[in-house]
Amino acid sequence: MKTSEKTAEARRCLRRYHTENKTEEAPALLELPFCRAIKTNQDLLPETPWTHIFYNDFWGTLLTHSGSHKSYRPLCTLSFRLNHAIGGLNPWSYHLVNVLLHAAVTGLFTSFSKILLGDGYWTVLAGVMFASHPIHTEAVAGIVGRADVGASLFFLLSLLCYVKHCSTRGYSARTWGWFLGTGLCAGCSMLWKEQGVTVLAVSAVYDVFVFHRLKMNQILPTIYKRKNLSLFLSISLLTFWGTFLLGARLYWMGNKPPSFSNSDNPAADSDSLLARTLTFFYLPTKNLWLLLCPDTLSFDWSMDAVPLLKTVCDWRNLHTVAFYTGLLLLAYYCLKSPGVERECNGKFVTNGKQNANGHSCHSDVEYRNSEIKPSFASKVENGIKNNASQRTQLPSTENIVVLSLSLLVIPFVPATNLFFYVGFVIAERVLYIPSMGFCLLITVGARALYVKVQKRFLKTLIFYATATLIVFYGLKTAIRNGDWQNEEMLYRSGIKVNPAKAWGNLGNVLKSQSKISEAESAYRNALYYRSNMADMLYNLGLLLQENSRFAEALHYYKLAIGSRPTLASAYLNTGIILMNQGKTEEARRTFLKCSEIPDENLKDPHAHKSSVTSCLYNLGKLYHEQGHYEDALSVYKEAIQKMPRQFAPQSLYNMMGEAYMRLSKLPEAEHWYMESLRSKTDHIPAHLTYGKLLALTGRKSEAEKFFLKAIELDPTKGNCYMHYGQFLLEEARLIEAAEMAKKAAELDSTEFDVVFNAAHMLRQASLNEAAEKYYDLAARLRPNYPAALMNLGAILHLNGRLQKAEANYLRALQLKPDDVITQSNLRKLWNIMEKQGLKTSKT
């Protein structure tokens, strides 16, 4: 019987089965930003030159690329790279570094508070409040929040250096060393995160309003009359250095601001000037409320988490008015010139003029209750040196309030959309530095009330109220840390604030847990709140595709493309479904369209390039299967040119070798097989295809080693045994070939190609009974495949089961009436049946 006529087709099926790269054809879910900063950031890998960190943004994209976020944080990325070098992607070491950094920042903040509040419990309360504030949870528990914590560390180091500069200015040469430390630490703070540069402005506020105790109406006369040249010089140098850092930063990112999608910052994308203005004025109010009452926190505040203020009648405008009125009144009260004389240390101070040691006085009651320690300092005031030992007073409440307001407001200014639009509505981690000002403000306010009231009961009440507030903050932090224990809890906690984003991310988590129906429900919930989210449409399509619901998957991929025409991964999977459905022309057009999408203004150009490369890879495979090997090679070469660094090229190189094999260009084929093995030494398809080439060129012993190596790499893969069995069959080692065929069919009993070829190999080894078993299994796997039915009929014919053989021949002819081989076999069968007196269907 003629089972051998199907050998070529079987081998093509076998080859196609082995060279498919399913990982690349079905890309993973779209990554969250913190995944991009670490898990998919090529700058963390040891093979990437570390200097790339200084040219790429936080996510690993070239700073000058049009789609870059322009988030230039090389020192933070370097710390991630160090973590990666030590512990890979194990999150434990990353979290440990974050916690240690937060502890260091808390210590520095407490030291700075001591300069303002003195030794005692008020300083301790300020430090504990900062350490336990719930708003810090995202910055400390979220790994990418390290940028804010690291920037704060150098922010405080810079500020403390400037305090030292002020206290030594005019009598010690070391003062300029401290100033140099201020500048260097400010630069480092900016290289951790952009807002770090604002420490220079806060330092200027400290010098003018705390150290020199100037009021608003005294600043210009002081500068104009040159009463204090050292102050003028220091402020000028701070201004120069800040301007230089900002200019260098702008130049390094290509002199262009970043661009963001409308979902990142809906107010920035609003066509209404009124809505933009009202919303932008309201957002600082909302941020202050999160500091004061962090009851509702979320991992994400984008999209519609904070609805736009579209009219002046919106009741939230009252909050805005109250916030700015209170802020201005507080600033005015602290900066206005005093109109009465006060006595300080036996000297009268009139209208804000300073005492001899450069410090203003406290009120009588405040002075008695302030915690003051003796210190010895050599000061210069207006050029006159005073070496006498003195008792240095703490800054007044008004001075500390001014500094606290500057710490609260100035570092937050970059996030206000005042100078450029930012890529978020609210970001809790951005409040890490401003919270220092908030903690100081609350503490100094409580201390002022404590000093002002006379009754001991009220003093005790104020102190314990402050302590209770800190306890509540600590409890909330503990609860919020529970939300950050795993992704599922984190995203569930955010449903109330941002349901679209939270449900979408929760769907990703549930899918990874194989909770398919729950994941699908989560995706649909996300789309209920925001129906045009391309990422969610794509993820839902991918979920449906992986569960063989191809028509529905195509529907959602098309919706995703309609929402975001540049979403290359949606084109890729659409093309794969169409190709598997036999719609080769539609698949070809889809792959071509995907390959032509540019990467300008895309958030993640690396992922886009990977999808484009995969599209070209699949287009080449399509041409390959159609026998257009030259076209396939042309497409593969284009894929190699567009391939990003993180793309795994082994399958692409292997298919290049396959195409050259079909064109009988064996040296070129061998080159690309070797390239595939060099890029991934354990790439099984390359071992198999290279083994076939070695066998073809007469290097039999080498070929056998590659087949055996493939089996060693994965002994559970039936197709490895199948290829080795085919090699043994061609070497006439029939018994060994039969054993390999049985092994392959047992391991991959649900894979038609493997079972079908195993049956053929057993037939070649004259093991007809075993061959019948696997031809029967192959026919059951594909009951409407004519070749399977014809071969089953042939083996039944050989084994004497004539009536069953006739039934399978007839079924094969129903599916393919013009098949000459089946018609010939059936005629021969009828002749035998008639000779044996058996009834046939034709009679």
Short mmCIF file of N, CA, C and O in Angstrom, two decimals, residues 745-791:
data_model
loop_
_atom_site.label_atom_id
_atom_site.label_comp_id
_atom_site.label_asym_id
_atom_site.label_seq_id
_atom_site.Cartn_x
_atom_site.Cartn_y
_atom_site.Cartn_z
N ALA A 745 5.30 9.46 20.30
CA ALA A 745 3.84 9.43 20.30
C ALA A 745 3.28 9.34 21.71
O ALA A 745 2.21 9.88 22.00
N GLU A 746 3.98 8.65 22.60
CA GLU A 746 3.53 8.57 23.99
C GLU A 746 3.62 9.92 24.69
O GLU A 746 2.73 10.29 25.47
N LEU A 747 4.68 10.66 24.42
CA LEU A 747 4.88 11.95 25.09
C LEU A 747 3.97 13.03 24.53
O LEU A 747 3.47 13.87 25.27
N ASP A 748 3.75 13.03 23.21
CA ASP A 748 2.93 14.06 22.57
C ASP A 748 1.72 13.42 21.91
O ASP A 748 1.48 13.57 20.70
N SER A 749 0.93 12.70 22.70
CA SER A 749 -0.19 11.94 22.14
C SER A 749 -1.33 12.81 21.64
O SER A 749 -2.24 12.31 20.96
N THR A 750 -1.29 14.09 21.94
CA THR A 750 -2.34 15.00 21.45
C THR A 750 -1.88 15.85 20.28
O THR A 750 -2.65 16.66 19.77
N GLU A 751 -0.62 15.68 19.87
CA GLU A 751 -0.09 16.46 18.75
C GLU A 751 -0.18 15.62 17.48
O GLU A 751 0.50 14.59 17.33
N PHE A 752 -1.01 16.05 16.57
CA PHE A 752 -1.26 15.27 15.35
C PHE A 752 0.03 15.00 14.58
O PHE A 752 0.28 13.87 14.14
N ASP A 753 0.84 16.03 14.35
CA ASP A 753 2.03 15.86 13.52
C ASP A 753 2.95 14.77 14.07
O ASP A 753 3.50 13.96 13.32
N VAL A 754 3.13 14.78 15.40
CA VAL A 754 4.02 13.79 16.02
C VAL A 754 3.43 12.38 15.89
O VAL A 754 4.12 11.44 15.51
N VAL A 755 2.15 12.22 16.20
CA VAL A 755 1.50 10.92 16.15
C VAL A 755 1.49 10.38 14.72
O VAL A 755 1.78 9.20 14.47
N PHE A 756 1.17 11.23 13.77
CA PHE A 756 1.08 10.83 12.37
C PHE A 756 2.44 10.34 11.86
O PHE A 756 2.55 9.30 11.20
N ASN A 757 3.50 11.11 12.18
CA ASN A 757 4.82 10.72 11.73
C ASN A 757 5.32 9.47 12.46
O ASN A 757 6.06 8.65 11.89
N ALA A 758 4.94 9.32 13.73
CA ALA A 758 5.32 8.11 14.46
C ALA A 758 4.71 6.87 13.80
O ALA A 758 5.38 5.83 13.64
N ALA A 759 3.46 6.98 13.42
CA ALA A 759 2.81 5.86 12.74
C ALA A 759 3.54 5.52 11.43
O ALA A 759 3.75 4.34 11.11
N HIS A 760 3.92 6.55 10.70
CA HIS A 760 4.63 6.32 9.43
C HIS A 760 5.97 5.62 9.67
O HIS A 760 6.34 4.67 8.95
N MET A 761 6.69 6.04 10.70
CA MET A 761 7.99 5.43 10.98
C MET A 761 7.83 3.98 11.42
O MET A 761 8.64 3.10 11.05
N LEU A 762 6.80 3.67 12.18
CA LEU A 762 6.54 2.29 12.58
C LEU A 762 6.17 1.44 11.37
O LEU A 762 6.54 0.26 11.28
N ARG A 763 5.46 2.04 10.45
CA ARG A 763 5.13 1.32 9.21
C ARG A 763 6.40 1.02 8.42
O ARG A 763 6.58 -0.10 7.91
N GLN A 764 7.31 1.98 8.36
CA GLN A 764 8.57 1.78 7.65
C GLN A 764 9.38 0.66 8.31
O GLN A 764 10.14 -0.05 7.64
N ALA A 765 9.25 0.52 9.63
CA ALA A 765 9.97 -0.53 10.35
C ALA A 765 9.21 -1.85 10.31
O ALA A 765 9.61 -2.81 11.00
N SER A 766 8.11 -1.91 9.52
CA SER A 766 7.29 -3.12 9.36
C SER A 766 6.61 -3.53 10.66
O SER A 766 6.23 -4.69 10.83
N LEU A 767 6.42 -2.59 11.58
CA LEU A 767 5.66 -2.84 12.81
C LEU A 767 4.23 -2.38 12.57
O LEU A 767 3.76 -1.36 13.08
N ASN A 768 3.51 -3.17 11.78
CA ASN A 768 2.21 -2.73 11.26
C ASN A 768 1.15 -2.61 12.35
O ASN A 768 0.27 -1.73 12.29
N GLU A 769 1.18 -3.47 13.34
CA GLU A 769 0.17 -3.39 14.39
C GLU A 769 0.33 -2.10 15.19
O GLU A 769 -0.66 -1.41 15.48
N ALA A 770 1.57 -1.78 15.53
CA ALA A 770 1.81 -0.53 16.26
C ALA A 770 1.50 0.67 15.37
O ALA A 770 0.95 1.68 15.83
N ALA A 771 1.82 0.56 14.09
CA ALA A 771 1.52 1.65 13.15
C ALA A 771 0.03 1.90 13.08
O ALA A 771 -0.44 3.05 13.05
N GLU A 772 -0.76 0.80 13.06
CA GLU A 772 -2.22 0.94 13.00
C GLU A 772 -2.74 1.71 14.20
O GLU A 772 -3.63 2.57 14.08
N LYS A 773 -2.19 1.42 15.38
CA LYS A 773 -2.63 2.09 16.61
C LYS A 773 -2.47 3.61 16.49
O LYS A 773 -3.40 4.37 16.83
N TYR A 774 -1.34 4.03 15.96
CA TYR A 774 -1.07 5.49 15.92
C TYR A 774 -1.72 6.16 14.71
O TYR A 774 -2.08 7.34 14.79
N TYR A 775 -1.90 5.40 13.59
CA TYR A 775 -2.68 5.98 12.50
C TYR A 775 -4.13 6.21 12.94
O TYR A 775 -4.76 7.21 12.58
N ASP A 776 -4.64 5.27 13.74
CA ASP A 776 -6.00 5.42 14.26
C ASP A 776 -6.10 6.63 15.19
O ASP A 776 -7.07 7.40 15.12
N LEU A 777 -5.08 6.81 16.04
CA LEU A 777 -5.07 7.98 16.93
C LEU A 777 -4.98 9.29 16.15
O LEU A 777 -5.67 10.26 16.46
N ALA A 778 -4.16 9.28 15.10
CA ALA A 778 -4.02 10.48 14.27
C ALA A 778 -5.35 10.82 13.60
O ALA A 778 -5.75 11.99 13.52
N ALA A 779 -6.06 9.80 13.13
CA ALA A 779 -7.36 10.05 12.49
C ALA A 779 -8.39 10.58 13.48
O ALA A 779 -9.26 11.39 13.12
N ARG A 780 -8.28 10.14 14.73
CA ARG A 780 -9.20 10.67 15.74
C ARG A 780 -8.85 12.11 16.13
O ARG A 780 -9.73 12.89 16.48
N LEU A 781 -7.56 12.45 16.04
CA LEU A 781 -7.15 13.83 16.34
C LEU A 781 -7.62 14.78 15.25
O LEU A 781 -7.98 15.93 15.54
N ARG A 782 -7.58 14.32 13.99
CA ARG A 782 -8.06 15.15 12.88
C ARG A 782 -9.01 14.31 12.02
O ARG A 782 -8.62 13.79 10.97
N PRO A 783 -10.24 14.20 12.46
CA PRO A 783 -11.19 13.31 11.76
C PRO A 783 -11.56 13.78 10.35
O PRO A 783 -12.10 12.98 9.58
N ASN A 784 -11.27 15.02 10.04
CA ASN A 784 -11.62 15.54 8.71
C ASN A 784 -10.38 15.80 7.85
O ASN A 784 -10.42 16.58 6.90
N TYR A 785 -9.29 15.13 8.18
CA TYR A 785 -8.05 15.31 7.42
C TYR A 785 -7.89 14.12 6.48
O TYR A 785 -7.67 12.97 6.93
N PRO A 786 -8.01 14.30 5.16
CA PRO A 786 -8.02 13.18 4.21
C PRO A 786 -6.79 12.28 4.30
O PRO A 786 -6.90 11.06 4.22
N ALA A 787 -5.59 12.89 4.48
CA ALA A 787 -4.36 12.09 4.52
C ALA A 787 -4.37 11.12 5.69
O ALA A 787 -3.90 9.98 5.58
N ALA A 788 -4.89 11.55 6.85
CA ALA A 788 -4.94 10.68 8.01
C ALA A 788 -5.86 9.49 7.76
O ALA A 788 -5.54 8.33 8.09
N LEU A 789 -7.02 9.75 7.16
CA LEU A 789 -7.97 8.68 6.88
C LEU A 789 -7.44 7.72 5.82
O LEU A 789 -7.62 6.49 5.92
N MET A 790 -6.79 8.26 4.79
CA MET A 790 -6.24 7.42 3.74
C MET A 790 -5.16 6.49 4.30
O MET A 790 -5.12 5.29 4.01
N ASN A 791 -4.25 7.04 5.14
CA ASN A 791 -3.18 6.22 5.69
C ASN A 791 -3.71 5.19 6.68
O ASN A 791 -3.19 4.07 6.76
#
